[in-house]
């Protein structure tokens, strides 16, 4: 009898057989064991190291094909051709940018030549003799040009560059892309009456995500400071609200903090290396190439709804494309005193690159699977 019971029990599935001793005691509360902060730091550091390793593998695996075969090297040059071809269309942006840029060069150049240039000329003349003064003069022109262009981009270029971007898309038959973006923008920011007056059909129950701030001065200062200071204030506030959440710090915060530290170190290195005569500014062109390309493509990211995380992943996945575009664009912008013209042509080149991405996305959306869904609707 006992042997038969044992046989019956042995034939049961282990996941369905529960003895009387295995019944959980409901009176005892199960408490989740929280990790110690030492475990949080150790796991977060390991997670950050693995993330850096995966990023480097992703960059180097795709770099060759993206740099040599993608064709992004040609877009800054095509921007110059487009600039000349439709000069009447883009000439309206030259006068205001020229006046602002000359003013910025004056504000940057006068203190530079009074304070920094004599020190550079003295040091280099002690090493290279008379040629040291020539080297210091060339170095001064290149640094004044680079600093002035950086300040110009941060302070007032945005308003005009977005107009350049939209003008290129309209001239090349992609006005529908801009119209779709502006409709979504008006709905998102709660400006439904404007759409109703324009005769546009409003989607059901539009829920505005954010009310616009009509303080023009505050919006301008906020936008300018956001570019000059590489700190995401929203992330800092969110991380501070999660300061006691150990699971969040293990999974999410450490990679973000590591990327922020890497960005700061990179910017400091760029500032230091730029002081090396002649070689320094050319090295900066290489180091800042991906950032420059991302800046010329930022209006495409804005209109397609890319957030910072998606942009970062895209840049890492196709780093060779951004590096190639940025190197050629950086060389064009290093020409002293006319670099603002190079900035305009590079923005035109970025818009031409965006057109290629828009057409590629439309082509991919046409290709569907068995259920009629796009195979890859997100990745451009």
Tab-separated table of C-alpha atoms in Angstrom:
chain	number	residue	atom	x	y	z
A	1	UNK	CA	0.000	0.000	0.000
A	2	UNK	CA	2.776	2.345	0.954
A	3	UNK	CA	4.692	1.412	-2.143
A	4	UNK	CA	1.695	2.289	-4.396
A	5	UNK	CA	1.407	5.748	-2.780
A	6	UNK	CA	5.051	6.420	-3.369
A	7	UNK	CA	4.683	5.438	-7.011
A	8	UNK	CA	1.697	7.751	-7.469
A	9	UNK	CA	3.510	10.650	-5.911
A	10	UNK	CA	6.647	10.029	-7.932
A	11	UNK	CA	4.652	10.255	-11.144
A	12	UNK	CA	3.306	13.723	-10.277
A	13	UNK	CA	4.849	16.853	-11.723
A	14	UNK	CA	7.206	18.502	-9.273
A	15	UNK	CA	5.598	21.883	-9.901
A	16	UNK	CA	2.112	20.614	-8.939
A	17	UNK	CA	2.956	18.455	-5.938
A	18	UNK	CA	2.959	20.336	-2.622
A	19	UNK	CA	3.173	18.456	0.641
A	20	UNK	CA	1.594	19.674	3.857
A	21	UNK	CA	4.932	20.862	5.136
A	22	UNK	CA	5.459	23.029	2.018
A	23	UNK	CA	2.280	25.109	2.507
A	24	UNK	CA	3.403	28.707	3.165
A	25	UNK	CA	2.606	30.171	6.538
A	26	UNK	CA	0.379	33.163	5.863
A	27	UNK	CA	1.004	34.574	9.298
A	28	UNK	CA	4.650	35.250	8.433
A	29	UNK	CA	5.197	38.303	6.243
A	30	UNK	CA	7.846	37.993	3.550
A	31	UNK	CA	10.116	41.054	3.576
A	32	UNK	CA	12.187	42.031	0.549
A	33	UNK	CA	15.855	42.239	1.430
A	34	UNK	CA	17.237	45.646	0.450
A	35	UNK	CA	20.826	45.734	-0.855
A	36	UNK	CA	23.413	47.676	1.069
A	37	UNK	CA	24.870	50.860	-0.398
A	38	UNK	CA	28.165	49.066	-0.892
A	39	UNK	CA	26.386	46.490	-3.059
A	40	UNK	CA	24.645	49.329	-4.911
A	41	UNK	CA	27.963	51.055	-5.699
A	42	UNK	CA	29.643	47.817	-6.711
A	43	UNK	CA	26.820	46.681	-8.981
A	44	UNK	CA	26.389	50.172	-10.439
A	45	UNK	CA	30.096	50.416	-11.221
A	46	UNK	CA	30.063	47.000	-12.872
A	47	UNK	CA	26.986	47.994	-14.873
A	48	UNK	CA	28.703	51.214	-16.017
A	49	UNK	CA	31.845	49.359	-17.083
A	50	UNK	CA	29.787	46.852	-19.067
A	51	UNK	CA	27.867	49.719	-20.668
A	52	UNK	CA	31.103	51.425	-21.757
A	53	UNK	CA	32.382	48.143	-23.152
A	54	UNK	CA	29.184	47.528	-25.134
A	55	UNK	CA	29.260	51.108	-26.458
A	56	UNK	CA	32.866	50.798	-27.628
A	57	UNK	CA	32.115	47.458	-29.309
A	58	UNK	CA	29.094	49.027	-31.037
A	59	UNK	CA	31.145	52.010	-32.243
A	60	UNK	CA	34.111	50.057	-33.588
A	61	UNK	CA	32.053	47.285	-35.204
A	62	UNK	CA	30.075	49.714	-37.377
A	63	UNK	CA	32.670	52.477	-37.774
A	64	UNK	CA	34.282	51.289	-41.006
A	65	UNK	CA	31.068	50.807	-42.969
A	66	UNK	CA	29.472	53.969	-41.598
A	67	UNK	CA	32.489	56.172	-42.265
A	68	UNK	CA	33.456	54.963	-45.751
A	69	UNK	CA	30.190	53.636	-47.235
A	70	UNK	CA	27.382	55.748	-45.766
A	71	UNK	CA	28.263	58.868	-47.783
A	72	UNK	CA	27.822	61.395	-44.957
A	73	UNK	CA	31.199	62.908	-45.859
A	74	UNK	CA	29.621	64.506	-48.917
A	75	UNK	CA	26.753	66.370	-47.216
A	76	UNK	CA	28.755	69.407	-45.973
A	77	UNK	CA	30.121	69.780	-49.521
A	78	UNK	CA	26.637	69.341	-50.981
A	79	UNK	CA	25.542	72.052	-48.558
A	80	UNK	CA	27.957	74.482	-50.233
A	81	UNK	CA	26.623	73.497	-53.670
A	82	UNK	CA	23.016	73.934	-52.476
A	83	UNK	CA	23.962	77.274	-50.925
A	84	UNK	CA	25.315	78.571	-54.233
A	85	UNK	CA	22.516	77.013	-56.278
A	86	UNK	CA	19.722	78.666	-54.262
A	87	UNK	CA	21.603	81.716	-53.026
A	88	UNK	CA	18.549	83.960	-53.350
A	89	UNK	CA	16.645	81.677	-50.956
A	90	UNK	CA	19.322	81.548	-48.264
A	91	UNK	CA	20.783	85.043	-48.658
A	92	UNK	CA	18.192	86.515	-46.271
A	93	UNK	CA	19.970	84.746	-43.404
A	94	UNK	CA	23.417	86.195	-44.200
A	95	UNK	CA	22.993	89.828	-43.118
A	96	UNK	CA	21.735	89.293	-39.534
A	97	UNK	CA	24.181	86.450	-38.891
A	98	UNK	CA	27.064	88.506	-40.288
A	99	UNK	CA	26.285	91.499	-38.065
A	100	UNK	CA	25.892	89.367	-34.940
A	101	UNK	CA	29.010	87.375	-35.724
A	102	UNK	CA	31.182	90.455	-36.315
A	103	UNK	CA	30.017	91.828	-32.970
A	104	UNK	CA	30.884	88.556	-31.249
A	105	UNK	CA	34.331	88.453	-32.875
A	106	UNK	CA	34.973	91.983	-31.628
A	107	UNK	CA	33.915	91.165	-28.069
A	108	UNK	CA	36.043	88.002	-28.008
A	109	UNK	CA	38.982	89.177	-30.115
A	110	UNK	CA	39.854	92.459	-28.392
A	111	UNK	CA	40.401	90.965	-24.896
A	112	UNK	CA	42.145	87.963	-26.441
A	113	UNK	CA	44.643	90.051	-28.387
A	114	UNK	CA	45.314	92.313	-25.387
A	115	UNK	CA	45.732	89.609	-22.723
A	116	UNK	CA	46.485	86.208	-24.261
A	117	UNK	CA	48.267	86.992	-27.539
A	118	UNK	CA	51.292	88.763	-25.957
A	119	UNK	CA	51.861	85.747	-23.692
A	120	UNK	CA	51.626	83.305	-26.600
A	121	UNK	CA	53.879	85.418	-28.825
A	122	UNK	CA	56.507	85.750	-26.086
A	123	UNK	CA	56.611	82.044	-25.291
A	124	UNK	CA	56.642	80.887	-28.911
A	125	UNK	CA	59.226	83.476	-29.982
A	126	UNK	CA	61.577	82.137	-27.314
A	127	UNK	CA	61.302	78.685	-28.916
A	128	UNK	CA	60.904	79.393	-32.647
A	129	UNK	CA	62.273	82.922	-32.935
A	130	UNK	CA	60.539	85.201	-35.430
A	131	UNK	CA	58.385	82.317	-36.676
A	132	UNK	CA	56.962	82.022	-33.161
A	133	UNK	CA	55.155	85.346	-33.585
A	134	UNK	CA	53.653	84.134	-36.877
A	135	UNK	CA	52.551	80.869	-35.246
A	136	UNK	CA	51.035	82.794	-32.324
A	137	UNK	CA	49.159	85.069	-34.765
A	138	UNK	CA	47.715	82.091	-36.674
A	139	UNK	CA	46.820	80.388	-33.388
A	140	UNK	CA	45.068	83.549	-32.180
A	141	UNK	CA	42.969	83.856	-35.340
A	142	UNK	CA	41.910	80.203	-35.139
A	143	UNK	CA	40.990	80.380	-31.459
A	144	UNK	CA	39.133	83.685	-31.758
A	145	UNK	CA	37.195	82.234	-34.682
A	146	UNK	CA	36.357	79.019	-32.801
A	147	UNK	CA	35.290	80.776	-29.581
A	148	UNK	CA	33.242	83.395	-31.440
A	149	UNK	CA	31.442	80.759	-33.492
A	150	UNK	CA	30.690	78.711	-30.355
A	151	UNK	CA	29.242	81.753	-28.583
A	152	UNK	CA	27.264	82.708	-31.698
A	153	UNK	CA	25.748	79.234	-31.979
A	154	UNK	CA	24.758	79.256	-28.324
A	155	UNK	CA	23.309	82.771	-28.251
A	156	UNK	CA	21.420	83.530	-31.465
A	157	UNK	CA	22.153	81.116	-34.329
A	158	UNK	CA	19.288	78.784	-33.395
A	159	UNK	CA	16.511	81.095	-34.551
A	160	UNK	CA	18.026	81.459	-38.013
A	161	UNK	CA	19.339	77.921	-38.402
A	162	UNK	CA	15.916	76.400	-37.872
A	163	UNK	CA	14.675	78.651	-40.673
A	164	UNK	CA	17.538	77.435	-42.880
A	165	UNK	CA	16.633	73.817	-42.106
A	166	UNK	CA	12.972	74.327	-42.964
A	167	UNK	CA	13.839	76.244	-46.141
A	168	UNK	CA	15.957	73.342	-47.403
A	169	UNK	CA	13.188	70.826	-46.725
A	170	UNK	CA	10.586	72.991	-48.457
A	171	UNK	CA	12.825	73.618	-51.470
A	172	UNK	CA	13.361	69.876	-51.877
A	173	UNK	CA	9.690	68.880	-51.646
A	174	UNK	CA	9.334	67.820	-48.002
A	175	UNK	CA	6.922	70.454	-46.722
A	176	UNK	CA	4.590	67.696	-45.481
A	177	UNK	CA	7.223	66.650	-42.930
A	178	UNK	CA	7.292	70.186	-41.454
A	179	UNK	CA	3.482	70.516	-41.485
A	180	UNK	CA	3.064	67.222	-39.631
A	181	UNK	CA	5.570	68.294	-36.994
A	182	UNK	CA	3.883	71.679	-36.452
A	183	UNK	CA	0.437	70.096	-36.132
A	184	UNK	CA	1.731	67.706	-33.485
A	185	UNK	CA	3.524	70.574	-31.731
A	186	UNK	CA	0.376	72.708	-31.518
A	187	UNK	CA	-1.689	69.808	-30.181
A	188	UNK	CA	1.005	68.839	-27.673
A	189	UNK	CA	1.262	72.378	-26.282
A	190	UNK	CA	-2.472	72.902	-26.041
A	191	UNK	CA	-2.840	75.417	-28.873
A	192	UNK	CA	-5.898	73.730	-30.336
A	193	UNK	CA	-7.802	76.963	-31.291
A	194	UNK	CA	-5.036	77.874	-33.758
A	195	UNK	CA	-5.541	74.555	-35.514
A	196	UNK	CA	-9.325	74.990	-35.521
A	197	UNK	CA	-9.020	78.409	-37.162
A	198	UNK	CA	-6.727	76.873	-39.782
A	199	UNK	CA	-9.380	74.248	-40.582
A	200	UNK	CA	-7.289	71.327	-39.367
A	201	UNK	CA	-9.128	68.301	-38.013
A	202	UNK	CA	-8.268	67.909	-34.316
A	203	UNK	CA	-7.662	64.429	-32.865
A	204	UNK	CA	-10.106	63.240	-30.202
A	205	UNK	CA	-9.498	64.460	-26.658
A	206	UNK	CA	-6.130	66.153	-27.168
A	207	UNK	CA	-4.260	66.233	-23.860
A	208	UNK	CA	-1.655	68.981	-23.675
A	209	UNK	CA	1.521	67.763	-22.017
A	210	UNK	CA	3.004	71.166	-21.207
A	211	UNK	CA	1.800	74.735	-21.066
A	212	UNK	CA	4.010	77.205	-22.928
A	213	UNK	CA	5.944	79.828	-21.002
A	214	UNK	CA	5.379	83.170	-22.721
A	215	UNK	CA	8.298	84.936	-21.018
A	216	UNK	CA	10.544	85.529	-24.039
A	217	UNK	CA	13.569	86.701	-22.040
A	218	UNK	CA	13.426	83.719	-19.664
A	219	UNK	CA	13.072	81.237	-22.546
A	220	UNK	CA	16.045	82.795	-24.333
A	221	UNK	CA	18.285	82.719	-21.244
A	222	UNK	CA	17.217	79.172	-20.379
A	223	UNK	CA	18.000	77.941	-23.902
A	224	UNK	CA	21.387	79.694	-23.995
A	225	UNK	CA	22.498	78.483	-20.561
A	226	UNK	CA	21.405	74.951	-21.388
A	227	UNK	CA	23.884	74.882	-24.277
A	228	UNK	CA	26.748	76.507	-22.400
A	229	UNK	CA	26.391	74.316	-19.276
A	230	UNK	CA	26.482	70.579	-20.106
A	231	UNK	CA	24.182	69.647	-17.181
A	232	UNK	CA	20.701	68.251	-17.590
A	233	UNK	CA	18.844	70.060	-14.800
A	234	UNK	CA	15.783	67.809	-15.161
A	235	UNK	CA	17.941	64.719	-14.666
A	236	UNK	CA	19.603	66.240	-11.588
A	237	UNK	CA	16.190	66.945	-10.028
A	238	UNK	CA	14.913	63.483	-10.889
A	239	UNK	CA	18.057	61.795	-9.537
A	240	UNK	CA	17.764	63.783	-6.313
A	241	UNK	CA	14.146	62.640	-5.891
A	242	UNK	CA	15.397	59.047	-6.289
A	243	UNK	CA	18.308	59.446	-3.858
A	244	UNK	CA	16.958	56.731	-1.524
A	245	UNK	CA	15.886	54.339	-4.278
A	246	UNK	CA	18.749	51.836	-4.351
A	247	UNK	CA	17.332	49.802	-7.241
A	248	UNK	CA	17.174	52.907	-9.436
A	249	UNK	CA	20.781	53.803	-8.626
A	250	UNK	CA	21.955	50.308	-9.515
A	251	UNK	CA	20.130	50.107	-12.848
A	252	UNK	CA	19.840	53.642	-14.234
A	253	UNK	CA	21.707	56.371	-12.387
A	254	UNK	CA	25.261	55.059	-12.526
A	255	UNK	CA	25.433	54.891	-16.369
A	256	UNK	CA	23.991	58.427	-16.595
A	257	UNK	CA	26.443	59.785	-14.031
A	258	UNK	CA	29.302	58.010	-15.818
A	259	UNK	CA	28.299	59.538	-19.155
A	260	UNK	CA	28.085	62.981	-17.529
A	261	UNK	CA	31.591	62.618	-16.046
A	262	UNK	CA	32.898	61.462	-19.438
A	263	UNK	CA	31.353	64.530	-21.106
A	264	UNK	CA	32.963	66.888	-18.579
A	265	UNK	CA	36.382	65.239	-18.977
A	266	UNK	CA	36.080	65.407	-22.768
A	267	UNK	CA	35.202	69.111	-22.707
A	268	UNK	CA	38.092	69.900	-20.333
A	269	UNK	CA	40.482	67.977	-22.567
A	270	UNK	CA	39.229	69.907	-25.604
A	271	UNK	CA	39.823	73.208	-23.790
A	272	UNK	CA	43.361	72.184	-22.827
A	273	UNK	CA	44.384	70.700	-26.188
A	274	UNK	CA	43.050	73.727	-28.077
A	275	UNK	CA	45.881	75.818	-26.598
A	276	UNK	CA	48.517	73.780	-28.455
A	277	UNK	CA	49.625	75.877	-31.459
A	278	UNK	CA	48.199	74.843	-34.852
A	279	UNK	CA	47.782	71.176	-33.891
A	280	UNK	CA	45.346	71.943	-31.065
A	281	UNK	CA	42.482	73.441	-33.128
A	282	UNK	CA	42.793	70.639	-35.694
A	283	UNK	CA	42.602	68.044	-32.896
A	284	UNK	CA	39.496	69.770	-31.558
A	285	UNK	CA	37.901	69.397	-35.001
A	286	UNK	CA	38.330	65.613	-34.715
A	287	UNK	CA	37.221	65.339	-31.089
A	288	UNK	CA	34.137	67.533	-31.518
A	289	UNK	CA	33.098	66.054	-34.873
A	290	UNK	CA	30.250	63.887	-33.564
A	291	UNK	CA	28.866	66.748	-31.445
A	292	UNK	CA	28.998	69.093	-34.434
A	293	UNK	CA	27.165	66.597	-36.663
A	294	UNK	CA	24.555	65.975	-33.974
A	295	UNK	CA	24.023	69.735	-33.722
A	296	UNK	CA	23.440	70.064	-37.476
A	297	UNK	CA	20.913	67.224	-37.318
A	298	UNK	CA	19.159	68.311	-34.116
A	299	UNK	CA	16.136	69.821	-35.875
A	300	UNK	CA	15.464	66.462	-37.504
A	301	UNK	CA	15.623	64.826	-34.071
A	302	UNK	CA	13.325	67.510	-32.698
A	303	UNK	CA	10.733	67.052	-35.434
A	304	UNK	CA	10.766	63.248	-35.198
A	305	UNK	CA	10.432	63.194	-31.409
A	306	UNK	CA	13.835	61.744	-30.476
A	307	UNK	CA	14.796	62.154	-26.819
A	308	UNK	CA	18.344	62.367	-25.440
A	309	UNK	CA	18.635	58.627	-24.851
A	310	UNK	CA	17.512	57.725	-28.381
A	311	UNK	CA	19.897	60.278	-29.894
A	312	UNK	CA	22.807	58.958	-27.846
A	313	UNK	CA	22.120	55.363	-28.869
A	314	UNK	CA	21.807	56.406	-32.524
A	315	UNK	CA	25.104	58.320	-32.428
A	316	UNK	CA	26.902	55.350	-30.841
A	317	UNK	CA	25.393	52.893	-33.315
A	318	UNK	CA	26.357	54.970	-36.346
A	319	UNK	CA	29.316	56.906	-34.936
A	320	UNK	CA	31.197	56.677	-38.229
A	321	UNK	CA	28.462	58.621	-40.032
A	322	UNK	CA	28.466	61.430	-37.462
A	323	UNK	CA	32.273	61.470	-37.319
A	324	UNK	CA	32.596	61.742	-41.109
A	325	UNK	CA	30.067	64.568	-41.386
A	326	UNK	CA	31.551	66.392	-38.399
A	327	UNK	CA	35.154	66.278	-39.657
A	328	UNK	CA	34.325	67.841	-43.031
A	329	UNK	CA	31.974	70.379	-41.408
A	330	UNK	CA	34.629	71.281	-38.833
A	331	UNK	CA	37.260	71.913	-41.499
A	332	UNK	CA	34.840	74.230	-43.311
A	333	UNK	CA	34.114	76.165	-40.102
A	334	UNK	CA	37.799	76.692	-39.245
A	335	UNK	CA	38.217	79.331	-41.963
A	336	UNK	CA	38.603	82.574	-39.957
A	337	UNK	CA	36.079	85.439	-40.227
A	338	UNK	CA	33.822	83.641	-42.748
A	339	UNK	CA	33.049	80.684	-40.510
A	340	UNK	CA	29.443	81.850	-40.137
A	341	UNK	CA	29.016	81.143	-43.874
A	342	UNK	CA	30.416	77.677	-43.228
A	343	UNK	CA	27.947	77.249	-40.377
A	344	UNK	CA	25.069	78.062	-42.742
A	345	UNK	CA	26.311	75.680	-45.448
A	346	UNK	CA	26.840	72.940	-42.844
A	347	UNK	CA	23.274	73.396	-41.628
A	348	UNK	CA	22.110	73.067	-45.227
A	349	UNK	CA	24.184	69.889	-45.451
A	350	UNK	CA	22.558	68.621	-42.259
A	351	UNK	CA	19.129	69.278	-43.768
A	352	UNK	CA	20.112	67.331	-46.903
A	353	UNK	CA	21.200	64.456	-44.680
A	354	UNK	CA	17.841	64.679	-42.878
A	355	UNK	CA	16.045	64.460	-46.231
A	356	UNK	CA	17.906	61.243	-46.963
A	357	UNK	CA	16.830	59.859	-43.564
A	358	UNK	CA	13.206	60.895	-44.171
A	359	UNK	CA	13.132	59.138	-47.544
A	360	UNK	CA	14.823	56.072	-46.064
A	361	UNK	CA	12.237	55.918	-43.280
A	362	UNK	CA	9.379	56.187	-45.794
A	363	UNK	CA	10.894	53.332	-47.785
A	364	UNK	CA	11.178	51.185	-44.683
A	365	UNK	CA	7.619	51.969	-43.611
A	366	UNK	CA	6.378	50.591	-46.928
A	367	UNK	CA	8.034	47.231	-46.209
A	368	UNK	CA	5.635	45.390	-43.883
A	369	UNK	CA	5.485	41.965	-42.296
A	370	UNK	CA	2.704	39.370	-42.531
A	371	UNK	CA	0.478	41.368	-40.157
A	372	UNK	CA	0.823	44.542	-42.212
A	373	UNK	CA	3.064	46.271	-39.649
A	374	UNK	CA	6.267	48.178	-40.583
A	375	UNK	CA	9.333	46.029	-40.056
A	376	UNK	CA	11.481	48.836	-38.670
A	377	UNK	CA	9.457	52.033	-38.191
A	378	UNK	CA	11.701	53.700	-35.573
A	379	UNK	CA	15.332	53.370	-36.586
A	380	UNK	CA	16.154	55.766	-39.499
